[in-house]
Amino acid sequence: MPHLESHIPDMPTIFYFSERGGRLSRISPWSKLLLLLFFVVSVTVIQSLVIVLLLYALTLSLYAAGGLPLRRLFGWSILPAVFVLTISILFIFSQGGTPVLVVPGLFTITDGGIFLVIKLLLKGLTVVNFSLAFIMSTKYAEISALADKVLPRPLDVVFLLTFRFVFITFEVINDLLTAAWARGGSLLKGVPKMASLYAKVFGIGVIYSFDKAERVGKAMEARGFSGELRSYGSLRPPSLLELAAIATAFCAVIVLAYLVVIP
Amino acid sequence: MAHIHLPDGVLPIEWVAAYWAISAALLGIVLLYFRRSSSVQVGSLALAGAATALAFVLFQIEVPVLGGIHLNLTPFLGIVLGPAMGAISAIIVNILGAAVGHGGWGPIGLNFIINLIEIVAAFAVFRLVYRRWGNPFAVAFMATLIALSLSNAFMVGSLTASGIQGVEEDGLEVTGLSLIAIVNEAAAVIESIVTGFLVAFLAKVKPGLIGGSGGAAS
């Protein structure tokens, strides 16, 4: 039966965990945003496999400490891992290093190639871990308020509307797919028939969404929308301790990336 | 997938910064257009919100063809929303995608430029050809395929220029990336067929959405 893929995080699940609260929810959203920037910069500038491994372990620990579901995280990591492997897997045969597996006349796999793929995988997944920990520990109202403060107009307005529509659209598409499959969709064979079925499901989804958008647009106009969609969620400012910890982490990354050589 | 959403840690820092700067400039032009334009209606903002949410949700569906593929639907966004609102939509899809691990935060700059190529190319081809041919399936198929092929070529070119962190031999990057481009192109054909059917379906039941493809929201 078709469904919204279990290897991609779905918004209702994310919403459930973000509203439930937990240890990470006590950290200011601003601090979490800075931490996200820290991890993105870190995996971009650091080349040491050991440090990248430590960063991955750190984000995994933070995710687990927040009481978030680890098994789901591993499932959700499949697609990002596929992205990394698609780009890097061929280099496993071409990197310099000590040969680990040699098939004469065909290929040679070196330790350098294996380390490269592992490093790129860990880098990508480090940020995925923290991104998910961030959004699954930050309430809907806080993310809305953050978007309202950070994004320029009309990007913020469209973002806030999108964020609201995602949940409704998710339910509608899931129901449409279930109905199509229950009516014999699984019996269809061949690319054109299957593509046509999915296009019709998507088409009904488009019509539903756009009708909904029209109604929302009229309601906004009726209420005197002037180009500004305010979010009334509150944002806790970062504590001094949080700021000090983040500043220290940034300094450590600069030292580790540019001043100290670690394999 | 018709193109890959690059994860964090693949691009060198100077290229991450360069792509961010270019995409910020492009986004700045779009935002300036909206600030100066008096034609942006509240309805079009709501429409863009709905279309963006839809594109984000539809990406999560695996179409059981060729072993299962996910569609990006950015060319469809270009056809329906037009290039300006399509650009707004693309950056939001990228932000939401990065939040759930579908593409990185650092490469949002490059991913956004790739999406923008798809949106602008699909919009331009559809707008130019639809009024003459009047066959929504064929025109949407062609517009999507051209758009995805262009973005695919750009992705290979940009990755070849920037290189991948830690890769030693440059020549092999081109070979590897060309193989990826071939696989992406196969997925692009499927996405083009689905988009063709989708636009043809909308032309029947809601022609106003794509009529003349002036971009429903621009």
CSV table of C-alpha atoms in Angstrom, one decimal:
chain,number,residue,atom,x,y,z
A,1,MET,CA,0.0,0.0,0.0
A,2,PRO,CA,1.4,3.4,-0.8
A,3,HIS,CA,1.9,5.8,2.0
A,4,LEU,CA,4.0,8.8,2.8
A,5,GLU,CA,7.4,7.3,3.2
A,6,SER,CA,8.5,6.1,6.6
A,7,HIS,CA,12.1,7.0,5.7
A,8,ILE,CA,11.3,10.7,5.5
A,9,PRO,CA,10.3,12.5,8.7
A,10,ASP,CA,6.6,13.4,8.6
A,11,MET,CA,5.4,16.7,10.0
A,12,PRO,CA,2.7,15.2,12.3
A,13,THR,CA,5.3,13.1,14.1
A,14,ILE,CA,7.7,16.1,14.3
A,15,PHE,CA,4.8,18.2,15.6
A,16,TYR,CA,4.0,15.6,18.3
A,17,PHE,CA,7.5,15.5,19.7
A,18,SER,CA,8.0,19.3,19.5
A,19,GLU,CA,4.8,20.0,21.5
A,20,ARG,CA,5.5,17.2,24.0
A,21,GLY,CA,8.5,19.0,25.3
A,22,GLY,CA,11.7,17.6,26.8
A,23,ARG,CA,15.2,18.5,27.9
A,24,LEU,CA,16.2,20.2,24.6
A,25,SER,CA,12.9,22.2,24.7
A,26,ARG,CA,14.4,24.2,27.6
A,27,ILE,CA,17.1,25.6,25.5
A,28,SER,CA,16.3,28.9,23.8
A,29,PRO,CA,15.4,28.5,20.0
A,30,TRP,CA,18.0,31.2,19.3
A,31,SER,CA,20.7,29.0,20.9
A,32,LYS,CA,19.5,26.0,19.0
A,33,LEU,CA,19.7,28.0,15.8
A,34,LEU,CA,23.3,29.1,16.6
A,35,LEU,CA,24.1,25.5,17.4
A,36,LEU,CA,22.8,24.4,14.1
A,37,LEU,CA,25.1,27.0,12.4
A,38,PHE,CA,27.9,25.6,14.5
A,39,PHE,CA,27.4,22.1,13.3
A,40,VAL,CA,27.0,23.2,9.7
A,41,VAL,CA,30.3,25.2,9.8
A,42,SER,CA,32.1,22.5,11.7
A,43,VAL,CA,31.3,19.7,9.2
A,44,THR,CA,32.2,22.0,6.4
A,45,VAL,CA,35.6,23.1,7.7
A,46,ILE,CA,36.9,20.1,9.7
A,47,GLN,CA,38.7,17.4,7.8
A,48,SER,CA,39.7,15.1,10.6
A,49,LEU,CA,37.7,11.8,10.6
A,50,VAL,CA,38.2,11.5,14.4
A,51,ILE,CA,36.6,14.9,15.1
A,52,VAL,CA,33.8,14.3,12.6
A,53,LEU,CA,33.1,11.1,14.4
A,54,LEU,CA,33.0,12.9,17.7
A,55,LEU,CA,30.7,15.6,16.3
A,56,TYR,CA,28.4,12.8,15.0
A,57,ALA,CA,28.4,11.1,18.4
A,58,LEU,CA,27.7,14.5,20.1
A,59,THR,CA,24.6,15.2,17.9
A,60,LEU,CA,23.4,11.7,18.4
A,61,SER,CA,23.8,12.1,22.2
A,62,LEU,CA,21.9,15.4,22.1
A,63,TYR,CA,19.1,13.8,20.1
A,64,ALA,CA,18.9,10.9,22.5
A,65,ALA,CA,19.1,13.3,25.5
A,66,GLY,CA,16.0,15.1,24.2
A,67,GLY,CA,14.0,11.9,24.6
A,68,LEU,CA,13.6,11.7,20.8
A,69,PRO,CA,13.1,8.3,19.0
A,70,LEU,CA,16.4,6.9,18.0
A,71,ARG,CA,15.1,4.0,15.9
A,72,ARG,CA,13.1,6.5,13.7
A,73,LEU,CA,16.2,8.6,13.4
A,74,PHE,CA,18.1,5.7,11.8
A,75,GLY,CA,15.3,5.1,9.4
A,76,TRP,CA,15.2,8.8,8.5
A,77,SER,CA,18.9,8.8,7.9
A,78,ILE,CA,18.6,6.4,5.0
A,79,LEU,CA,17.7,9.1,2.4
A,80,PRO,CA,20.4,11.5,3.4
A,81,ALA,CA,22.9,8.6,3.4
A,82,VAL,CA,21.7,7.7,-0.1
A,83,PHE,CA,22.4,11.3,-1.2
A,84,VAL,CA,26.0,11.1,0.2
A,85,LEU,CA,26.6,7.6,-1.2
A,86,THR,CA,25.4,8.6,-4.7
A,87,ILE,CA,27.9,11.4,-4.8
A,88,SER,CA,30.8,9.6,-3.1
A,89,ILE,CA,30.6,5.9,-3.7
A,90,LEU,CA,32.6,5.9,-7.0
A,91,PHE,CA,35.6,7.5,-5.2
A,92,ILE,CA,36.0,4.5,-3.0
A,93,PHE,CA,37.8,3.0,-6.0
A,94,SER,CA,39.9,6.0,-6.9
A,95,GLN,CA,41.3,7.4,-3.7
A,96,GLY,CA,44.9,6.9,-2.8
A,97,GLY,CA,45.9,4.7,0.1
A,98,THR,CA,46.6,1.2,1.1
A,99,PRO,CA,44.6,-1.4,-1.0
A,100,VAL,CA,42.1,-3.2,1.1
A,101,LEU,CA,40.4,-5.2,-1.6
A,102,VAL,CA,41.9,-6.0,-4.9
A,103,VAL,CA,40.0,-7.7,-7.8
A,104,PRO,CA,42.7,-8.0,-10.5
A,105,GLY,CA,41.7,-6.3,-13.7
A,106,LEU,CA,38.5,-4.9,-12.2
A,107,PHE,CA,38.9,-2.6,-9.2
A,108,THR,CA,40.9,-1.8,-6.1
A,109,ILE,CA,39.3,-0.5,-2.9
A,110,THR,CA,41.7,1.6,-0.8
A,111,ASP,CA,41.4,2.5,2.9
A,112,GLY,CA,41.5,6.2,1.7
A,113,GLY,CA,38.4,5.6,-0.3
A,114,ILE,CA,36.6,3.9,2.5
A,115,PHE,CA,37.5,6.7,5.0
A,116,LEU,CA,36.4,9.4,2.5
A,117,VAL,CA,32.9,7.8,2.1
A,118,ILE,CA,32.6,7.3,5.9
A,119,LYS,CA,33.7,10.9,6.6
A,120,LEU,CA,31.2,12.4,4.1
A,121,LEU,CA,28.5,10.1,5.5
A,122,LEU,CA,29.2,11.2,9.1
A,123,LYS,CA,29.4,14.9,8.1
A,124,GLY,CA,26.0,14.8,6.4
A,125,LEU,CA,24.3,12.8,9.2
A,126,THR,CA,25.7,15.0,11.9
A,127,VAL,CA,23.8,17.9,10.6
A,128,VAL,CA,20.7,15.8,9.9
A,129,ASN,CA,20.8,14.6,13.6
A,130,PHE,CA,20.9,18.1,15.0
A,131,SER,CA,18.4,19.5,12.5
A,132,LEU,CA,15.8,16.9,13.5
A,133,ALA,CA,16.7,17.4,17.2
A,134,PHE,CA,16.2,21.2,16.7
A,135,ILE,CA,12.7,21.0,15.0
A,136,MET,CA,11.5,18.1,17.2
A,137,SER,CA,12.3,20.1,20.4
A,138,THR,CA,11.0,23.5,19.3
A,139,LYS,CA,7.3,24.3,19.5
A,140,TYR,CA,5.3,25.2,16.5
A,141,ALA,CA,4.7,28.7,17.9
A,142,GLU,CA,8.5,29.2,18.5
A,143,ILE,CA,9.4,28.1,14.9
A,144,SER,CA,6.8,30.5,13.6
A,145,ALA,CA,8.1,33.3,15.7
A,146,LEU,CA,11.7,32.5,14.6
A,147,ALA,CA,10.7,32.5,10.9
A,148,ASP,CA,8.8,35.8,11.5
A,149,LYS,CA,12.0,37.4,13.0
A,150,VAL,CA,14.6,35.9,10.6
A,151,LEU,CA,13.0,35.8,7.2
A,152,PRO,CA,12.4,38.9,5.0
A,153,ARG,CA,8.9,39.8,3.7
A,154,PRO,CA,7.1,38.2,1.8
A,155,LEU,CA,9.2,35.1,2.4
A,156,ASP,CA,8.1,35.0,6.1
A,157,VAL,CA,4.4,35.3,5.1
A,158,VAL,CA,4.7,32.4,2.6
A,159,PHE,CA,6.7,30.4,5.1
A,160,LEU,CA,4.1,30.8,7.8
A,161,LEU,CA,1.3,29.9,5.4
A,162,THR,CA,3.3,26.9,4.2
A,163,PHE,CA,4.0,25.7,7.7
A,164,ARG,CA,0.2,25.9,8.4
A,165,PHE,CA,-0.8,24.2,5.1
A,166,VAL,CA,1.7,21.3,5.4
A,167,PHE,CA,-0.3,19.5,8.1
A,168,ILE,CA,-3.6,19.7,6.2
A,169,THR,CA,-2.0,18.7,2.9
A,170,PHE,CA,-0.3,15.8,4.5
A,171,GLU,CA,-3.6,14.3,5.7
A,172,VAL,CA,-5.4,14.9,2.4
A,173,ILE,CA,-2.7,13.3,0.3
A,174,ASN,CA,-2.4,10.3,2.7
A,175,ASP,CA,-6.2,9.8,2.4
A,176,LEU,CA,-6.2,10.1,-1.4
A,177,LEU,CA,-3.4,7.6,-1.7
A,178,THR,CA,-5.1,5.1,0.5
A,179,ALA,CA,-8.4,5.5,-1.4
A,180,ALA,CA,-6.6,5.0,-4.8
A,181,TRP,CA,-4.9,1.9,-3.6
A,182,ALA,CA,-8.1,0.5,-2.1
A,183,ARG,CA,-9.8,0.9,-5.5
A,184,GLY,CA,-7.2,-1.3,-7.2
A,185,GLY,CA,-4.3,1.1,-7.8
A,186,SER,CA,-1.9,-1.7,-7.0
A,187,LEU,CA,-3.1,-3.7,-10.0
A,188,LEU,CA,-2.0,-1.1,-12.5
A,189,LYS,CA,1.1,-2.1,-14.6
A,190,GLY,CA,3.4,0.0,-16.7
A,191,VAL,CA,4.9,3.5,-16.3
A,192,PRO,CA,2.2,5.4,-18.2
A,193,LYS,CA,-0.7,3.9,-16.2
A,194,MET,CA,1.1,4.3,-12.9
A,195,ALA,CA,2.2,7.9,-13.7
A,196,SER,CA,-1.3,8.8,-14.7
A,197,LEU,CA,-2.8,7.4,-11.5
A,198,TYR,CA,-0.3,9.3,-9.4
A,199,ALA,CA,-0.8,12.5,-11.4
A,200,LYS,CA,-4.6,12.3,-10.8
A,201,VAL,CA,-3.9,11.8,-7.0
A,202,PHE,CA,-1.5,14.8,-7.1
A,203,GLY,CA,-4.0,16.8,-9.2
A,204,ILE,CA,-6.8,16.3,-6.7
A,205,GLY,CA,-4.4,17.3,-4.0
A,206,VAL,CA,-3.5,20.4,-6.0
A,207,ILE,CA,-7.2,21.4,-6.5
A,208,TYR,CA,-8.0,20.8,-2.8
A,209,SER,CA,-4.9,22.8,-1.7
A,210,PHE,CA,-5.6,25.7,-4.0
A,211,ASP,CA,-9.3,25.8,-3.1
A,212,LYS,CA,-8.2,26.0,0.5
A,213,ALA,CA,-5.7,28.7,-0.3
A,214,GLU,CA,-8.4,30.7,-2.1
A,215,ARG,CA,-10.6,30.6,1.0
A,216,VAL,CA,-7.7,31.4,3.3
A,217,GLY,CA,-6.7,34.3,1.0
A,218,LYS,CA,-10.3,35.7,1.1
A,219,ALA,CA,-10.5,35.3,4.9
A,220,MET,CA,-7.2,37.2,5.2
A,221,GLU,CA,-8.4,40.0,3.0
A,222,ALA,CA,-11.7,40.2,4.9
A,223,ARG,CA,-9.7,40.6,8.1
A,224,GLY,CA,-7.7,43.5,6.7
A,225,PHE,CA,-4.4,41.7,5.7
A,226,SER,CA,-1.9,44.4,4.9
A,227,GLY,CA,1.0,42.3,3.8
A,228,GLU,CA,2.1,41.4,7.3
A,229,LEU,CA,1.4,38.1,9.0
A,230,ARG,CA,2.5,38.4,12.5
A,231,SER,CA,3.4,35.4,14.7
A,232,TYR,CA,2.5,35.8,18.3
A,233,GLY,CA,4.7,33.1,19.6
A,234,SER,CA,7.3,34.2,22.1
A,235,LEU,CA,11.0,33.5,21.9
A,236,ARG,CA,13.1,33.1,25.0
A,237,PRO,CA,16.5,34.9,24.6
A,238,PRO,CA,19.6,32.7,25.0
A,239,SER,CA,21.0,32.5,28.5
A,240,LEU,CA,24.6,33.7,29.2
A,241,LEU,CA,25.6,30.0,29.8
A,242,GLU,CA,24.2,29.0,26.4
A,243,LEU,CA,26.0,31.8,24.7
A,244,ALA,CA,29.3,31.1,26.5
A,245,ALA,CA,29.0,27.4,25.5
A,246,ILE,CA,28.3,28.2,21.9
A,247,ALA,CA,31.1,30.8,21.7
A,248,THR,CA,33.5,28.2,23.2
A,249,ALA,CA,32.4,25.6,20.7
A,250,PHE,CA,33.0,28.0,17.7
A,251,CYS,CA,36.5,28.8,19.0
A,252,ALA,CA,37.2,25.1,19.4
A,253,VAL,CA,36.2,24.5,15.8
A,254,ILE,CA,38.5,27.2,14.5
A,255,VAL,CA,41.4,25.8,16.5
A,256,LEU,CA,40.7,22.2,15.4
A,257,ALA,CA,40.2,23.1,11.8
A,258,TYR,CA,43.1,25.4,11.2
A,259,LEU,CA,45.6,25.2,14.0
A,260,VAL,CA,45.8,21.6,15.1
A,261,VAL,CA,46.4,18.6,12.8
A,262,ILE,CA,44.4,15.6,13.8
A,263,PRO,CA,44.0,12.6,11.4
B,1,MET,CA,15.2,11.6,-8.0
B,2,ALA,CA,15.6,14.0,-10.9
B,3,HIS,CA,18.3,15.8,-9.0
B,4,ILE,CA,20.3,15.3,-5.9
B,5,HIS,CA,19.9,17.6,-2.9
B,6,LEU,CA,23.4,18.0,-1.7
B,7,PRO,CA,24.1,17.2,2.0
B,8,ASP,CA,26.3,19.2,4.3
B,9,GLY,CA,30.1,18.5,4.3
B,10,VAL,CA,30.3,17.8,0.6
B,11,LEU,CA,31.2,21.3,-0.7
B,12,PRO,CA,34.3,23.3,0.3
B,13,ILE,CA,33.6,26.3,2.6
B,14,GLU,CA,34.6,28.9,0.0
B,15,TRP,CA,32.1,27.4,-2.5
B,16,VAL,CA,29.4,27.2,0.1
B,17,ALA,CA,29.9,30.9,0.7
B,18,ALA,CA,30.0,31.7,-3.0
B,19,TYR,CA,26.7,29.8,-3.7
B,20,TRP,CA,25.1,31.5,-0.7
B,21,ALA,CA,26.1,34.9,-2.0
B,22,ILE,CA,24.8,34.2,-5.5
B,23,SER,CA,21.5,32.8,-4.2
B,24,ALA,CA,21.1,35.7,-1.8
B,25,ALA,CA,21.6,38.1,-4.6
B,26,LEU,CA,19.0,36.3,-6.8
B,27,LEU,CA,16.6,36.1,-3.9
B,28,GLY,CA,17.2,39.8,-3.2
B,29,ILE,CA,16.1,40.6,-6.8
B,30,VAL,CA,12.9,38.6,-6.3
B,31,LEU,CA,12.2,40.3,-3.0
B,32,LEU,CA,12.9,43.7,-4.5
B,33,TYR,CA,10.4,42.9,-7.3
B,34,PHE,CA,7.7,42.1,-4.7
B,35,ARG,CA,8.5,45.3,-2.7
B,36,ARG,CA,8.1,47.4,-5.8
B,37,SER,CA,5.3,45.5,-7.4
B,38,SER,CA,1.7,46.5,-6.5
B,39,SER,CA,0.3,43.4,-8.1
B,40,VAL,CA,1.1,41.0,-5.3
B,41,GLN,CA,-2.3,40.0,-4.0
B,42,VAL,CA,-3.0,38.3,-0.7
B,43,GLY,CA,-4.6,35.4,-2.7
B,44,SER,CA,-1.3,34.8,-4.5
B,45,LEU,CA,0.6,34.6,-1.2
B,46,ALA,CA,-1.9,32.0,0.1
B,47,LEU,CA,-1.6,30.1,-3.2
B,48,ALA,CA,2.2,30.1,-2.9
B,49,GLY,CA,1.9,28.8,0.6
B,50,ALA,CA,-0.4,26.0,-0.5
B,51,ALA,CA,1.7,25.1,-3.5
B,52,THR,CA,4.9,25.0,-1.4
B,53,ALA,CA,3.3,22.8,1.2
B,54,LEU,CA,2.0,20.5,-1.5
B,55,ALA,CA,5.4,20.2,-3.2
B,56,PHE,CA,7.0,19.4,0.2
B,57,VAL,CA,4.4,16.7,1.0
B,58,LEU,CA,4.4,15.2,-2.5
B,59,PHE,CA,8.1,14.8,-2.4
B,60,GLN,CA,7.6,12.3,0.4
B,61,ILE,CA,5.6,10.0,-1.8
B,62,GLU,CA,7.5,7.2,-3.6
B,63,VAL,CA,6.1,6.6,-7.1
B,64,PRO,CA,6.4,2.9,-7.7
B,65,VAL,CA,8.2,3.2,-11.0
B,66,LEU,CA,11.8,2.1,-11.9
B,67,GLY,CA,12.1,0.7,-8.4
B,68,GLY,CA,10.6,3.8,-6.7
B,69,ILE,CA,11.4,7.4,-7.3
B,70,HIS,CA,10.6,10.7,-5.5
B,71,LEU,CA,9.5,13.7,-7.5
B,72,ASN,CA,10.8,17.3,-6.9
B,73,LEU,CA,7.9,19.1,-8.7
B,74,THR,CA,9.9,22.3,-8.9
B,75,PRO,CA,9.2,22.6,-12.7
B,76,PHE,CA,5.5,22.2,-11.8
B,77,LEU,CA,5.8,25.1,-9.3
B,78,GLY,CA,7.4,27.2,-12.1
B,79,ILE,CA,4.5,26.4,-14.4
B,80,VAL,CA,1.8,27.2,-11.8
B,81,LEU,CA,3.4,30.0,-9.7
B,82,GLY,CA,5.6,31.7,-12.2
B,83,PRO,CA,9.3,32.5,-11.7
B,84,ALA,CA,9.1,35.1,-8.9
B,85,MET,CA,6.7,33.3,-6.5
B,86,GLY,CA,8.2,30.0,-7.6
B,87,ALA,CA,11.6,31.3,-6.3
B,88,ILE,CA,10.0,32.1,-2.9
B,89,SER,CA,8.5,28.7,-2.9
B,90,ALA,CA,11.8,27.0,-3.8
B,91,ILE,CA,13.7,28.6,-1.0
B,92,ILE,CA,11.1,27.6,1.5
B,93,VAL,CA,11.0,24.0,0.2
B,94,ASN,CA,14.8,24.0,0.6
B,95,ILE,CA,14.6,25.3,4.2
B,96,LEU,CA,11.9,22.7,5.1
B,97,GLY,CA,13.9,20.0,3.3
B,98,ALA,CA,17.1,20.8,5.2
B,99,ALA,CA,15.2,20.8,8.4
B,100,VAL,CA,14.2,17.1,7.8
B,101,GLY,CA,17.5,16.1,6.3
B,102,HIS,CA,16.6,16.3,2.7
B,103,GLY,CA,19.5,18.4,1.5
B,104,GLY,CA,21.9,20.3,3.7
B,105,TRP,CA,21.8,23.8,5.2
B,106,GLY,CA,25.2,24.8,3.8
B,107,PRO,CA,24.4,23.7,0.2
B,108,ILE,CA,21.0,25.5,0.3
B,109,GLY,CA,22.7,28.2,-1.9
B,110,LEU,CA,23.5,25.7,-4.6
B,111,ASN,CA,20.3,23.7,-4.2
B,112,PHE,CA,18.3,26.9,-4.5
B,113,ILE,CA,20.1,27.9,-7.7
B,114,ILE,CA,19.4,24.4,-9.2
B,115,ASN,CA,15.7,24.7,-8.3
B,116,LEU,CA,15.6,28.2,-9.7
B,117,ILE,CA,16.9,27.0,-13.0
B,118,GLU,CA,14.1,24.4,-13.1
B,119,ILE,CA,11.4,26.9,-12.2
B,120,VAL,CA,12.5,29.6,-14.7
B,121,ALA,CA,13.1,27.1,-17.5
B,122,ALA,CA,9.9,25.2,-17.0
B,123,PHE,CA,7.9,28.5,-16.8
B,124,ALA,CA,9.6,30.0,-19.9
B,125,VAL,CA,9.2,26.9,-22.1
B,126,PHE,CA,5.6,26.3,-21.0
B,127,ARG,CA,4.6,29.9,-21.5
B,128,LEU,CA,6.3,30.1,-25.0
B,129,VAL,CA,4.9,26.9,-26.4
B,130,TYR,CA,1.5,26.3,-24.7
B,131,ARG,CA,-0.3,29.1,-26.4
B,132,ARG,CA,0.9,27.8,-29.8
B,133,TRP,CA,0.5,24.1,-29.3
B,134,GLY,CA,-2.3,24.0,-26.8
B,135,ASN,CA,-1.5,20.4,-25.8
B,136,PRO,CA,-1.0,20.7,-22.0
B,137,PHE,CA,0.5,17.1,-21.6
B,138,ALA,CA,3.0,17.4,-24.4
B,139,VAL,CA,4.1,21.0,-23.5
B,140,ALA,CA,4.3,20.3,-19.7
B,141,PHE,CA,6.3,17.1,-20.5
B,142,MET,CA,8.7,19.0,-22.7
B,143,ALA,CA,9.0,22.0,-20.3
B,144,THR,CA,9.7,19.7,-17.4
B,145,LEU,CA,12.3,17.6,-19.2
B,146,ILE,CA,14.2,20.6,-20.5
B,147,ALA,CA,14.1,22.2,-17.1
B,148,LEU,CA,15.4,19.1,-15.3
B,149,SER,CA,18.0,18.4,-17.9
B,150,LEU,CA,19.3,21.9,-17.6
B,151,SER,CA,19.5,21.7,-13.8
B,152,ASN,CA,21.1,18.3,-14.0
B,153,ALA,CA,23.8,19.7,-16.3
B,154,PHE,CA,24.3,22.7,-14.0
B,155,MET,CA,24.6,20.4,-11.0
B,156,VAL,CA,27.4,18.4,-12.7
B,157,GLY,CA,29.1,21.5,-13.8
B,158,SER,CA,29.0,23.2,-10.5
B,159,LEU,CA,30.2,20.1,-8.6
B,160,THR,CA,33.0,19.7,-11.1
B,161,ALA,CA,34.0,23.3,-10.5
B,162,SER,CA,33.9,23.2,-6.8
B,163,GLY,CA,35.1,19.7,-6.3
B,164,ILE,CA,34.0,17.3,-3.5
B,165,GLN,CA,35.8,17.6,-0.2
B,166,GLY,CA,38.6,15.1,0.2
B,167,VAL,CA,38.5,13.8,-3.4
B,168,GLU,CA,42.0,13.6,-4.8
B,169,GLU,CA,41.5,13.0,-8.6
B,170,ASP,CA,39.6,15.6,-10.5
B,171,GLY,CA,39.1,13.6,-13.7
B,172,LEU,CA,37.2,10.9,-11.9
B,173,GLU,CA,34.8,13.4,-10.4
B,174,VAL,CA,33.6,14.3,-13.9
B,175,THR,CA,33.1,10.6,-14.7
B,176,GLY,CA,31.3,9.8,-11.4
B,177,LEU,CA,29.1,12.9,-11.7
B,178,SER,CA,28.2,12.1,-15.3
B,179,LEU,CA,27.0,8.7,-14.2
B,180,ILE,CA,24.8,10.3,-11.6
B,181,ALA,CA,23.5,12.7,-14.2
B,182,ILE,CA,22.5,9.8,-16.4
B,183,VAL,CA,20.5,8.1,-13.6
B,184,ASN,CA,18.9,11.5,-12.7
B,185,GLU,CA,17.9,11.9,-16.4
B,186,ALA,CA,16.0,8.7,-16.3
B,187,ALA,CA,14.1,9.9,-13.2
B,188,ALA,CA,13.6,13.2,-15.0
B,189,VAL,CA,11.7,11.4,-17.8
B,190,ILE,CA,9.3,9.9,-15.2
B,191,GLU,CA,8.8,13.3,-13.4
B,192,SER,CA,8.1,14.8,-16.8
B,193,ILE,CA,5.4,12.2,-17.6
B,194,VAL,CA,3.8,12.7,-14.2
B,195,THR,CA,4.0,16.5,-14.6
B,196,GLY,CA,2.5,16.2,-18.1
B,197,PHE,CA,-0.5,14.2,-16.8
B,198,LEU,CA,-0.8,16.5,-13.8
B,199,VAL,CA,-0.9,19.7,-15.9
B,200,ALA,CA,-3.3,18.0,-18.5
B,201,PHE,CA,-5.6,17.0,-15.6
B,202,LEU,CA,-5.6,20.6,-14.2
B,203,ALA,CA,-6.2,22.0,-17.7
B,204,LYS,CA,-9.4,20.0,-17.8
B,205,VAL,CA,-10.8,20.5,-14.3
B,206,LYS,CA,-9.2,23.9,-13.3
B,207,PRO,CA,-8.0,25.6,-16.5
B,208,GLY,CA,-7.6,29.0,-14.7
B,209,LEU,CA,-4.6,27.6,-12.8
B,210,ILE,CA,-2.5,27.1,-15.9
B,211,GLY,CA,-4.4,29.1,-18.5
B,212,GLY,CA,-1.7,30.9,-20.5
B,213,SER,CA,0.7,30.1,-17.7
B,214,GLY,CA,1.2,33.7,-16.7
B,215,GLY,CA,2.1,32.1,-13.4
B,216,ALA,CA,-1.1,32.0,-11.3
B,217,ALA,CA,0.7,33.7,-8.4
B,218,SER,CA,3.0,36.2,-10.2
